[in-house]
Short mmCIF file of C-alpha atoms and ligand atoms in Angstrom, two decimals:
data_model
loop_
_atom_site.label_atom_id
_atom_site.label_comp_id
_atom_site.label_asym_id
_atom_site.label_seq_id
_atom_site.Cartn_x
_atom_site.Cartn_y
_atom_site.Cartn_z
CA MET N 456 2.53 22.94 -69.49
CA ALA N 457 4.94 23.39 -66.69
CA LYS N 458 5.96 27.20 -66.96
CA LYS N 459 9.51 27.76 -67.63
CA ALA N 460 11.14 28.91 -64.45
CA LYS N 461 12.41 32.50 -64.51
CA ARG N 462 15.57 33.09 -64.37
CA GLN N 463 16.83 35.20 -61.25
CA LYS N 464 17.76 38.46 -61.40
CA PRO N 465 21.38 38.54 -59.67
CA LYS N 466 21.26 40.57 -56.35
CA SER N 467 23.06 44.42 -56.10
CA ARG N 468 25.63 43.99 -53.56
CA THR N 469 23.96 46.37 -50.99
CA ALA N 470 20.66 44.25 -51.30
CA ALA N 471 22.73 40.96 -50.68
CA ARG N 472 24.50 43.03 -47.52
CA LYS N 473 20.85 44.21 -46.63
CA SER N 474 19.57 40.33 -46.59
CA SER N 475 22.53 38.67 -45.23
CA ARG N 476 22.11 41.43 -42.33
CA LYS N 477 18.33 40.52 -41.76
CA MET N 478 19.18 36.75 -41.97
CA GLY N 479 22.23 37.17 -39.56
CA LYS N 480 19.30 38.88 -37.27
CA LEU N 481 16.95 36.46 -37.93
CA ALA N 482 19.56 33.72 -37.11
CA ALA N 483 20.20 35.46 -33.74
CA LYS N 484 16.98 35.94 -32.94
CA LYS N 485 16.27 32.46 -33.41
CA SER N 486 18.86 31.30 -31.72
CA THR N 487 18.10 33.55 -28.47
CA LYS N 488 14.64 31.94 -28.39
CA LYS N 489 16.16 28.70 -28.74
CA SER N 490 18.42 28.94 -25.56
CA ALA N 491 15.36 30.66 -23.77
CA LYS N 492 13.51 27.69 -23.92
CA GLN N 493 16.59 25.26 -23.16
CA SER N 494 17.57 27.35 -20.06
CA ASN N 495 13.58 26.75 -19.33
CA GLY N 496 14.46 23.07 -19.66
CA ASN N 497 13.85 20.36 -22.14
CA GLY N 498 10.79 22.80 -23.87
CA LEU N 499 8.84 23.31 -20.84
CA PRO N 500 7.30 26.82 -20.49
CA LYS N 501 8.78 29.68 -19.18
CA PRO N 502 8.60 29.27 -14.91
CA SER N 503 5.19 30.77 -13.88
CA SER N 504 5.36 34.00 -12.08
CA LYS N 505 2.02 33.11 -10.79
CA PRO N 506 1.83 33.12 -6.96
CA TYR N 507 1.63 29.70 -5.79
CA GLY N 508 -1.54 27.98 -5.42
CA GLN N 509 -3.02 30.20 -8.33
CA ASN N 510 -1.86 28.01 -11.18
CA GLY N 511 -4.78 25.62 -11.39
CA LYS N 512 -4.22 22.55 -10.35
CA ALA N 513 -1.81 19.49 -10.97
CA LEU N 514 -4.56 17.55 -12.79
CA THR N 515 -6.68 20.61 -14.29
CA GLY N 516 -7.75 19.34 -17.53
CA VAL N 517 -7.77 15.89 -17.00
CA ARG N 518 -11.07 14.28 -16.95
CA ILE N 519 -11.96 11.19 -15.54
CA LEU N 520 -14.87 8.53 -16.24
CA ASP N 521 -14.88 7.13 -13.02
CA PHE N 522 -16.90 3.77 -12.97
CA THR N 523 -15.69 2.52 -9.38
CA HIS N 524 -17.36 1.59 -6.57
CA VAL N 525 -16.87 0.64 -3.08
CA GLN N 526 -13.38 1.82 -1.60
CA SER N 527 -9.88 0.79 -3.94
CA GLY N 528 -11.00 2.09 -7.35
CA PRO N 529 -12.84 5.57 -5.24
CA THR N 530 -9.61 5.99 -3.41
CA CYS N 531 -7.56 6.35 -6.74
CA THR N 532 -10.29 8.60 -8.54
CA GLN N 533 -10.62 10.97 -4.93
CA LEU N 534 -6.69 11.42 -4.75
CA LEU N 535 -7.01 12.45 -8.83
CA ALA N 536 -10.56 14.71 -7.91
CA TRP N 537 -7.76 16.10 -5.17
CA PHE N 538 -5.31 17.27 -7.69
CA GLY N 539 -7.68 18.84 -10.20
CA ALA N 540 -9.15 16.39 -12.12
CA ASP N 541 -12.47 16.47 -13.36
CA VAL N 542 -14.46 13.50 -11.99
CA ILE N 543 -17.31 11.99 -13.88
CA LYS N 544 -18.62 9.19 -11.13
CA VAL N 545 -20.96 6.78 -13.11
CA GLU N 546 -23.26 5.22 -11.21
CA ARG N 547 -26.48 2.36 -11.40
CA PRO N 548 -29.38 4.68 -11.73
CA GLY N 549 -31.76 4.56 -8.13
CA VAL N 550 -28.43 2.33 -6.60
CA GLY N 551 -25.39 4.00 -6.84
CA ASP N 552 -22.29 2.71 -5.62
CA ILE N 553 -23.59 0.40 -3.04
CA THR N 554 -21.44 2.08 -0.43
CA ARG N 555 -23.82 4.64 0.07
CA GLY N 556 -26.55 2.86 1.64
CA GLN N 557 -24.01 0.49 4.13
CA LEU N 558 -23.13 1.62 7.57
CA VAL N 559 -25.65 4.05 7.82
CA ASP N 560 -25.46 6.58 10.68
CA VAL N 561 -27.88 9.75 9.48
CA LYS N 562 -31.08 8.21 7.98
CA GLY N 563 -31.82 9.38 4.81
CA ALA N 564 -28.49 10.47 4.04
CA ASP N 565 -25.04 9.13 2.33
CA SER N 566 -23.17 7.09 4.69
CA LEU N 567 -19.66 8.10 5.91
CA TYR N 568 -18.69 4.93 4.09
CA PHE N 569 -19.59 7.27 1.07
CA THR N 570 -19.16 10.32 1.56
CA MET N 571 -15.24 9.78 2.51
CA LEU N 572 -14.35 8.44 -0.19
CA ASN N 573 -15.62 10.42 -2.97
CA HIS N 574 -15.14 13.85 -2.47
CA ASN N 575 -14.63 16.53 -5.56
CA LYS N 576 -16.60 14.60 -7.92
CA ARG N 577 -19.45 14.92 -10.06
CA SER N 578 -22.33 12.32 -10.31
CA ILE N 579 -24.02 10.81 -13.37
CA THR N 580 -26.39 7.88 -13.22
CA ILE N 581 -26.32 5.60 -16.26
CA ASP N 582 -27.37 2.08 -16.99
CA SER N 583 -24.97 0.65 -19.11
CA LYS N 584 -26.84 -2.35 -19.97
CA ASN N 585 -29.66 0.20 -21.83
CA PRO N 586 -28.36 1.27 -25.64
CA GLN N 587 -28.97 4.75 -24.66
CA GLY N 588 -27.00 4.29 -21.38
CA MET N 589 -24.17 2.90 -23.79
CA ARG N 590 -24.37 5.87 -26.03
CA VAL N 591 -23.90 8.25 -23.32
CA LEU N 592 -21.03 6.51 -22.10
CA GLU N 593 -19.32 6.12 -25.52
CA ALA N 594 -19.84 10.25 -26.01
CA LEU N 595 -18.01 9.98 -21.99
CA ILE N 596 -15.14 7.91 -23.35
CA LYS N 597 -14.73 10.01 -26.34
CA LYS N 598 -14.30 12.97 -23.90
CA CYS N 599 -12.25 11.64 -21.06
CA ASP N 600 -8.42 11.11 -20.71
CA VAL N 601 -9.18 8.08 -18.08
CA LEU N 602 -11.71 5.37 -17.43
CA VAL N 603 -10.82 3.73 -14.10
CA GLU N 604 -13.21 0.75 -13.02
CA ASN N 605 -13.11 -1.87 -10.42
CA PHE N 606 -15.59 -4.24 -11.33
CA ALA N 607 -15.24 -7.72 -10.71
CA PRO N 608 -13.14 -9.69 -13.36
CA GLY N 609 -15.15 -9.54 -16.57
CA ALA N 610 -17.76 -7.45 -15.90
CA LEU N 611 -16.78 -4.56 -17.72
CA ASP N 612 -16.39 -6.79 -21.33
CA ARG N 613 -19.97 -8.24 -20.23
CA MET N 614 -21.15 -4.47 -20.90
CA GLY N 615 -19.28 -4.53 -24.22
CA LEU N 616 -16.57 -2.32 -22.90
CA THR N 617 -13.58 -4.57 -23.79
CA TRP N 618 -10.29 -2.57 -24.32
CA GLN N 619 -10.28 -3.12 -28.00
CA ARG N 620 -13.60 -1.21 -28.35
CA ILE N 621 -12.77 1.51 -25.65
CA ASN N 622 -9.57 2.17 -27.69
CA LYS N 623 -10.92 2.23 -30.86
CA ILE N 624 -13.58 4.92 -29.90
CA ASN N 625 -10.91 7.12 -28.28
CA PRO N 626 -7.00 5.68 -28.56
CA ARG N 627 -5.93 8.36 -26.03
CA ILE N 628 -7.70 7.21 -23.38
CA ILE N 629 -6.46 5.54 -20.14
CA VAL N 630 -7.90 2.22 -19.00
CA ALA N 631 -7.23 1.96 -15.37
CA SER N 632 -8.52 -1.49 -13.68
CA ILE N 633 -8.31 -2.85 -10.12
CA LYS N 634 -8.76 -6.74 -9.67
CA GLY N 635 -7.95 -8.67 -6.78
CA PHE N 636 -5.48 -11.34 -8.48
CA GLY N 637 -3.60 -10.84 -11.49
CA PRO N 638 -3.26 -13.31 -14.12
CA GLY N 639 -3.14 -16.80 -12.84
CA PRO N 640 -5.31 -19.21 -11.27
CA TYR N 641 -7.41 -16.75 -9.24
CA GLU N 642 -7.93 -14.04 -11.75
CA ASP N 643 -11.63 -14.88 -11.79
CA CYS N 644 -12.11 -14.32 -8.07
CA LYS N 645 -14.00 -11.19 -6.53
CA VAL N 646 -11.90 -10.11 -3.51
CA TYR N 647 -12.58 -7.64 -0.78
CA GLU N 648 -9.90 -5.98 1.50
CA ASN N 649 -9.32 -8.96 3.89
CA VAL N 650 -8.77 -11.58 1.20
CA ALA N 651 -6.00 -9.22 -0.63
CA GLN N 652 -4.34 -8.92 3.16
CA CYS N 653 -4.36 -12.55 3.55
CA ALA N 654 -3.61 -13.36 -0.01
CA GLY N 655 -0.67 -10.73 -0.44
CA GLY N 656 1.07 -11.93 3.13
CA SER N 657 -0.19 -9.19 5.43
CA ALA N 658 -2.26 -11.74 8.07
CA SER N 659 0.48 -14.51 7.98
CA THR N 660 3.12 -12.02 9.08
CA THR N 661 0.93 -9.89 11.56
CA GLY N 662 0.06 -10.88 15.14
CA PHE N 663 1.25 -13.20 17.61
CA ARG N 664 3.47 -15.68 16.75
CA ASP N 665 1.30 -18.10 19.60
CA GLY N 666 -2.19 -16.68 17.75
CA PRO N 667 -3.84 -16.40 14.56
CA PRO N 668 -3.02 -14.29 11.92
CA LEU N 669 -4.94 -11.21 12.11
CA VAL N 670 -5.98 -8.61 9.27
CA THR N 671 -4.86 -4.76 10.23
CA GLY N 672 -6.97 -2.06 10.58
CA ALA N 673 -5.01 0.19 7.50
CA GLN N 674 -6.73 -0.66 4.59
CA ILE N 675 -3.93 -1.70 2.74
CA GLY N 676 -5.83 -3.85 0.55
CA ASP N 677 -8.28 -1.34 -1.10
CA SER N 678 -6.77 2.26 0.01
CA GLY N 679 -3.30 0.88 -0.80
CA THR N 680 -4.19 -0.50 -4.26
CA GLY N 681 -5.57 2.62 -4.86
CA LEU N 682 -3.01 4.51 -4.60
CA HIS N 683 -0.81 2.47 -6.57
CA LEU N 684 -3.65 2.91 -8.90
CA ALA N 685 -3.15 6.38 -8.85
CA LEU N 686 0.07 6.75 -9.55
CA GLY N 687 0.48 3.89 -12.27
CA ILE N 688 -2.28 6.43 -14.09
CA VAL N 689 -0.52 9.97 -13.71
CA SER N 690 2.48 7.80 -15.34
CA ALA N 691 0.49 6.64 -18.55
CA LEU N 692 -0.73 10.35 -18.76
CA TYR N 693 2.82 11.92 -18.44
CA GLN N 694 3.85 8.82 -20.90
CA ARG N 695 0.76 9.89 -23.56
CA THR N 696 2.78 13.29 -23.62
CA ARG N 697 5.14 11.47 -25.49
CA SER N 698 3.25 8.93 -27.35
CA GLY N 699 0.00 10.18 -27.68
CA ARG N 700 -1.91 7.27 -27.03
CA GLY N 701 -3.58 5.81 -24.24
CA GLN N 702 -2.68 2.18 -22.80
CA LYS N 703 -4.31 -0.03 -19.71
CA VAL N 704 -2.91 0.41 -16.33
CA ASP N 705 -3.84 -2.84 -14.05
CA VAL N 706 -3.06 -3.52 -10.39
CA ALA N 707 -3.95 -6.04 -8.82
CA MET N 708 -5.00 -6.08 -4.94
CA GLN N 709 -2.64 -9.13 -4.20
CA ASP N 710 -0.02 -7.18 -5.68
CA GLY N 711 -0.45 -3.89 -4.31
CA VAL N 712 -0.74 -5.48 -0.73
CA LEU N 713 2.71 -7.69 -1.07
CA ASN N 714 4.21 -4.58 -2.72
CA LEU N 715 3.44 -2.92 0.98
CA CYS N 716 4.90 -6.25 2.88
CA ARG N 717 7.98 -6.60 0.92
CA VAL N 718 10.03 -6.74 4.06
CA LYS N 719 8.40 -9.60 4.63
CA LEU N 720 9.58 -11.21 1.57
CA ARG N 721 13.36 -10.08 2.16
CA ASP N 722 12.79 -11.80 5.62
CA GLN N 723 11.42 -15.28 3.97
CA GLN N 724 15.25 -14.90 2.02
CA ARG N 725 17.35 -14.09 5.20
CA LEU N 726 15.88 -17.24 7.11
CA LYS N 727 17.86 -19.21 5.04
CA ALA N 728 21.21 -17.59 5.97
CA GLY N 729 20.19 -18.24 9.42
CA PRO N 730 17.40 -17.00 12.04
CA LEU N 731 15.80 -13.53 11.93
CA THR N 732 17.89 -11.96 15.07
CA GLU N 733 15.80 -8.57 15.62
CA TYR N 734 12.77 -10.98 15.91
CA SER N 735 11.98 -11.34 19.25
CA GLN N 736 11.70 -15.38 19.43
CA TYR N 737 15.20 -15.27 18.74
CA GLY N 738 16.14 -14.32 21.89
CA GLU N 739 13.71 -16.04 23.60
CA GLY N 740 15.49 -19.05 22.05
CA VAL N 741 12.52 -20.24 19.84
CA ALA N 742 13.14 -21.80 16.73
CA PHE N 743 12.25 -20.32 13.63
CA GLY N 744 9.99 -22.39 11.09
CA ASP N 745 10.45 -22.50 7.19
CA ALA N 746 8.42 -19.07 6.42
CA THR N 747 8.62 -15.47 7.47
CA PRO N 748 6.93 -16.18 11.21
CA ARG N 749 4.72 -12.96 12.92
CA ALA N 750 6.48 -10.81 14.34
CA GLY N 751 4.13 -9.64 17.17
CA ASN N 752 5.13 -5.66 17.73
CA ASP N 753 8.88 -6.41 17.23
CA SER N 754 9.98 -3.51 14.97
CA GLY N 755 10.19 -4.31 10.96
CA GLY N 756 14.12 -2.32 11.01
CA GLY N 757 17.22 -3.77 12.41
CA GLN N 758 16.18 -1.82 15.68
CA PRO N 759 14.40 -4.08 18.24
CA GLY N 760 10.80 -2.26 19.59
CA TRP N 761 7.90 -3.14 21.25
CA ILE N 762 4.67 -1.58 22.66
CA LEU N 763 4.97 -0.49 26.55
CA LYS N 764 1.96 0.51 28.68
CA CYS N 765 2.00 4.08 30.11
CA LYS N 766 -0.33 5.67 33.13
CA GLY N 767 -3.78 4.34 32.66
CA ALA N 768 -3.28 1.22 30.98
CA PRO N 769 -4.73 -1.34 30.71
CA GLU N 770 -7.92 0.24 31.56
CA ASP N 771 -7.44 2.78 28.80
CA PRO N 772 -7.08 0.63 25.73
CA ASN N 773 -5.10 3.15 23.84
CA ALA N 774 -2.45 4.31 26.90
CA TYR N 775 0.56 2.42 25.07
CA ILE N 776 3.65 3.83 23.50
CA TYR N 777 5.71 2.02 20.92
CA PHE N 778 9.35 2.51 22.38
CA ILE N 779 12.41 1.45 20.02
CA THR N 780 15.97 0.61 21.84
CA GLN N 781 17.79 2.04 18.71
CA ALA N 782 21.78 1.42 19.22
CA PRO N 783 22.85 5.09 18.97
CA VAL N 784 20.54 6.44 21.89
CA TRP N 785 20.96 3.56 24.03
CA GLY N 786 22.93 5.99 26.38
CA PRO N 787 20.25 8.48 27.37
CA ILE N 788 17.47 5.28 27.38
CA CYS N 789 19.69 4.24 30.62
CA ASP N 790 19.66 7.98 32.14
CA LEU N 791 15.93 8.10 31.34
CA ILE N 792 15.22 5.16 32.94
CA GLY N 793 17.34 5.18 35.67
CA GLU N 794 19.34 2.41 34.73
CA PRO N 795 22.82 4.70 33.94
CA THR N 796 25.24 1.50 34.34
CA TRP N 797 23.82 -0.74 31.71
CA LYS N 798 25.61 1.95 29.41
CA THR N 799 28.97 0.50 30.35
CA ASP N 800 27.70 -3.29 31.77
CA PRO N 801 28.95 -5.87 28.89
CA GLU N 802 25.61 -7.23 29.30
CA TYR N 803 23.98 -4.62 28.18
CA ALA N 804 26.13 -2.16 26.48
CA THR N 805 25.90 -3.70 22.76
CA PRO N 806 23.25 -4.61 20.83
CA ARG N 807 24.19 -7.88 20.53
CA ALA N 808 24.41 -8.34 24.06
CA ARG N 809 20.81 -7.07 24.62
CA LEU N 810 19.58 -9.50 22.31
CA PRO N 811 18.67 -12.24 24.23
CA LYS N 812 17.50 -9.93 27.50
CA LEU N 813 15.08 -7.91 25.34
CA LYS N 814 11.79 -8.75 26.89
CA ALA N 815 13.40 -8.31 30.28
CA ILE N 816 14.69 -4.77 29.13
CA PHE N 817 11.57 -4.08 27.81
CA ALA N 818 9.77 -4.95 30.90
CA ARG N 819 12.25 -2.68 32.72
CA ILE N 820 11.41 0.03 30.65
CA GLU N 821 8.11 -0.41 30.95
CA SER N 822 8.40 -0.05 34.38
CA TRP N 823 9.02 3.87 33.76
CA THR N 824 7.09 3.83 31.22
CA LEU N 825 4.39 2.92 33.64
CA THR N 826 4.69 6.69 35.42
CA LYS N 827 4.00 8.32 32.68
CA THR N 828 1.16 9.26 30.11
CA LYS N 829 2.11 8.92 26.78
CA PHE N 830 2.22 12.49 25.76
CA GLU N 831 4.75 12.64 29.00
CA VAL N 832 7.05 9.54 27.68
CA MET N 833 7.17 11.42 24.15
CA GLU N 834 7.99 14.57 25.43
CA ALA N 835 10.75 13.08 27.88
CA CYS N 836 12.15 10.91 24.83
CA ASN N 837 11.88 13.32 22.42
CA ALA N 838 14.08 16.13 24.48
CA VAL N 839 16.93 13.34 23.40
CA ASP N 840 16.08 11.54 20.45
CA ILE N 841 14.59 8.66 21.13
CA PRO N 842 12.01 7.77 18.60
CA VAL N 843 8.78 6.85 20.04
CA GLY N 844 5.10 6.55 18.62
CA PRO N 845 2.04 7.28 21.05
CA ILE N 846 -0.81 4.82 20.35
CA LEU N 847 -3.26 7.60 19.59
CA SER N 848 -6.45 6.04 19.28
CA MET N 849 -9.54 8.29 16.64
CA LYS N 850 -10.71 10.31 19.00
CA GLU N 851 -7.32 12.00 19.65
CA ILE N 852 -6.26 12.08 15.96
CA ALA N 853 -9.81 13.84 15.06
CA ALA N 854 -9.01 16.68 17.78
CA GLU N 855 -4.97 16.87 17.27
CA PRO N 856 -5.21 20.70 16.08
CA SER N 857 -2.32 20.58 14.02
CA LEU N 858 -3.57 17.50 11.83
CA ARG N 859 -6.62 20.36 10.98
CA LYS N 860 -4.10 23.22 10.30
CA SER N 861 -2.44 21.00 7.68
CA ARG N 862 -5.93 19.74 6.07
CA THR N 863 -5.07 16.30 6.82
CA VAL N 864 -8.29 16.39 9.06
CA VAL N 865 -11.08 18.33 7.70
CA GLU N 866 -14.81 19.55 8.47
CA VAL N 867 -16.60 19.16 5.96
CA ASP N 868 -20.54 20.11 5.19
CA HIS N 869 -23.18 18.03 3.67
CA PRO N 870 -26.54 18.82 2.72
CA THR N 871 -28.33 15.88 3.98
CA ARG N 872 -26.22 14.68 6.69
CA GLY N 873 -24.57 18.16 8.13
CA LYS N 874 -21.12 18.57 9.03
CA TYR N 875 -18.80 15.37 9.33
CA LEU N 876 -14.81 14.93 9.69
CA SER N 877 -12.72 13.48 6.78
CA VAL N 878 -9.57 12.61 6.25
CA GLY N 879 -8.21 15.20 3.82
CA ASN N 880 -5.47 14.92 0.92
CA PRO N 881 -2.29 13.78 2.62
CA ILE N 882 -0.40 14.37 -0.07
CA LYS N 883 0.75 18.40 -0.48
CA LEU N 884 1.84 19.68 -3.27
CA SER N 885 2.64 23.73 -3.15
CA ASP N 886 1.54 25.02 -6.30
CA SER N 887 -1.86 22.51 -6.18
CA ILE N 888 -3.19 22.87 -3.24
CA SER N 889 -6.58 20.54 -2.30
CA GLU N 890 -9.70 22.17 -0.98
CA VAL N 891 -11.85 18.69 0.19
CA ARG N 892 -15.28 19.76 -1.18
CA ARG N 893 -18.24 17.48 -0.02
CA SER N 894 -19.50 13.99 -2.49
CA PRO N 895 -22.07 14.27 -4.82
CA LEU N 896 -25.67 13.31 -4.29
CA LEU N 897 -26.93 10.37 -6.41
CA GLY N 898 -26.92 11.47 -10.16
CA GLU N 899 -26.56 15.43 -8.92
CA HIS N 900 -24.98 16.51 -11.69
CA THR N 901 -26.29 14.32 -14.68
CA ASP N 902 -28.03 17.05 -16.53
CA GLU N 903 -25.14 19.31 -16.42
CA ILE N 904 -22.82 16.69 -17.45
CA LEU N 905 -25.03 15.10 -20.59
CA THR N 906 -25.48 19.04 -22.08
CA ASP N 907 -22.13 21.18 -20.88
CA VAL N 908 -19.68 17.90 -21.11
CA LEU N 909 -21.49 16.02 -23.41
CA GLY N 910 -23.29 19.02 -25.65
CA PHE N 911 -26.29 16.77 -26.03
CA ALA N 912 -29.10 18.96 -27.30
CA ALA N 913 -32.43 19.06 -25.24
CA LYS N 914 -33.84 16.85 -28.16
CA ASP N 915 -31.42 13.86 -27.28
CA VAL N 916 -31.56 14.34 -23.29
CA ALA N 917 -34.87 13.74 -23.91
CA GLU N 918 -34.42 10.93 -26.25
CA ILE N 919 -31.91 9.29 -23.70
CA LYS N 920 -33.90 10.16 -20.28
CA ASN N 921 -37.20 8.67 -21.94
CA SER N 922 -35.37 5.55 -22.55
CA GLY N 923 -35.07 4.77 -18.90
CA ALA N 924 -31.20 4.63 -19.36
CA LEU N 925 -30.81 7.85 -16.23
CA SER N 926 -33.37 6.64 -14.34
CA ALA N 927 -34.21 3.76 -11.53
CA PRO N 928 -36.38 0.92 -13.07
CA LYS N 929 -40.19 1.90 -12.15
CA LYS N 930 -41.45 -0.71 -8.74
CA GLU N 931 -43.44 -2.72 -11.27
CA GLU N 932 -40.75 -2.99 -13.87
CA LYS N 933 -38.60 -4.22 -10.92
CA ALA N 934 -41.03 -6.83 -10.05
CA ALA N 935 -41.46 -8.10 -13.58
N1 COA I 974 -25.40 -0.21 -15.19
C1 COA I 974 -25.84 -1.19 -15.14
N2 COA I 974 -24.90 -2.45 -14.40
C2 COA I 974 -24.12 -2.07 -14.07
C3 COA I 974 -23.80 -0.61 -13.34
C4 COA I 974 -24.51 0.14 -13.95
N3 COA I 974 -24.23 1.79 -13.90
N4 COA I 974 -22.35 -0.73 -12.66
C5 COA I 974 -22.30 -1.87 -12.13
N5 COA I 974 -23.01 -2.96 -12.93
C6 COA I 974 -23.70 -3.94 -12.73
C7 COA I 974 -22.11 -4.78 -13.44
O1 COA I 974 -22.01 -4.91 -15.13
C8 COA I 974 -22.11 -5.86 -12.98
O2 COA I 974 -23.16 -6.95 -13.95
P1 COA I 974 -23.06 -8.29 -14.46
O3 COA I 974 -22.54 -9.29 -12.98
O4 COA I 974 -23.96 -9.00 -14.70
O5 COA I 974 -21.72 -8.26 -15.62
C9 COA I 974 -22.74 -5.85 -11.86
O6 COA I 974 -23.13 -4.90 -11.63
C10 COA I 974 -21.88 -6.08 -10.39
O7 COA I 974 -21.07 -5.68 -10.57
P2 COA I 974 -19.49 -6.44 -9.83
O8 COA I 974 -18.39 -5.39 -9.47
O9 COA I 974 -19.90 -7.68 -9.47
O10 COA I 974 -20.39 -5.94 -8.17
P3 COA I 974 -20.25 -6.78 -6.79
O11 COA I 974 -20.79 -6.18 -5.88
O12 COA I 974 -20.79 -8.06 -7.13
O13 COA I 974 -19.06 -7.26 -6.16
C11 COA I 974 -16.72 -6.68 -5.76
C12 COA I 974 -18.24 -6.32 -5.80
C13 COA I 974 -15.85 -5.42 -5.26
C14 COA I 974 -16.12 -8.08 -4.80
C15 COA I 974 -16.08 -6.89 -7.16
O14 COA I 974 -16.20 -5.68 -7.90
C16 COA I 974 -14.63 -6.94 -7.19
O15 COA I 974 -14.16 -7.89 -7.12
N6 COA I 974 -13.99 -5.96 -7.77
C17 COA I 974 -12.48 -6.11 -7.87
C18 COA I 974 -11.76 -6.12 -6.60
C19 COA I 974 -11.87 -5.01 -5.67
O16 COA I 974 -12.23 -3.62 -5.98
N7 COA I 974 -12.26 -5.14 -4.85
C20 COA I 974 -12.43 -4.05 -3.74
C21 COA I 974 -13.38 -3.48 -3.37
S1 COA I 974 -13.13 -2.03 -2.61
#
């Protein structure tokens, strides 16, 4: 039976006053707390008073199950690792990421291809097709915030790791994938860098008009897509702070390349309105077709530009400079090259008047650049705000002191290959300072991940190891 409610004794006036004062104090305390919180902005913690660089890293506490290989996926997870994520690279026992053994320059050591794409990661070997291997993978899925993969279409599903299953094991996990193509007729195709450059519109718009399409040296298909994926991942991590759940992040290499070629799709649409006047073929009187043409070394923006020889060319293949005849600095250009009358001559004074004669104008400028090294041209031009780009060789870049100082080019030591140069993190955060640590040896961290991260007991570790899930099949098994 319910007890009778006790009748409340009326409070004495002093008690009531005391309690109202107490309430008032509490309310005041609460409201000061609230306003302090608000003044820190949307519930964010108070700004740290620690010196910059001593607050952990941007992604400290984020754990990545890195199922990537070759270049596109590893580029993405390397960036996340530089920002402080704990990246656990899962590799096939005995073989590892195929790039470990590609383009080998030091016998017996991991290649530069691998080492330069897998800094700051840990490596565990797991055969995903072995039931004990799957047990380890499932344990990792439970412990990780993000799974990143760039297998061929369908490969992850064939392993049994469908999105539904991964999401059931850990609804908070983000599953990030790179494929060659998005949904459509080519979705099942395997894709490498140059395939993506061709399918994403880069090759058809690169090269000279009278030559074949060209691929570029910049790895816009692989590394470019990895960059896109990294942004998708951090965005999904941020959304998870509100939604509490994971999601899929998909980037197709074709889409990534196209995104980097968007100015060429711009030009495709501009063709309807008439010829593309900033393309040198316009000045040369060559008719445009119905697709964005290759523009040689024309500048992609509205300012005419071209690559010109400097002192030493063509014997020195990199004695060239990119020269832009930007309208606001036309006067200083005329003075530098010794054509002061061009400043006022109506045949040269305006961009419109110059357009049909760009080839001749660049030839004249080249007769001046040929008298100087590319660095001398740079010095003379920058002094009067003329933008120019020296064609730097990889040899020059490797030796450039300012790039070493900014840690964009770093020297890394490796136990089997010795010292080598790598490109460090090009994105500089003032409170999340990147250090570049060497890439892991194959399976170097298998034991510590099983015990420290996954908490497997010694008998479980022994069971998993005895099943062969973490080691390469013996020779006779391989042959059978
Ligand atoms: N344990 C067991 N099997 C493993 C494994 C592991 N740890 N890691 C990978 N495998 C298996 C996969 O399950 C797959 O097996 P399946 O074909 O029987 O399903 C097999 O290895 C091969 O994987 P796949 O991704 O097809 O490699 P590939 O060398 O044949 O193709 C690419 C390489 C890059 C062409 C392909 O992965 C791809 O198109 N990726 C997407 C686009 C991309 O990123 N391309 C750029 C790469 S820089």
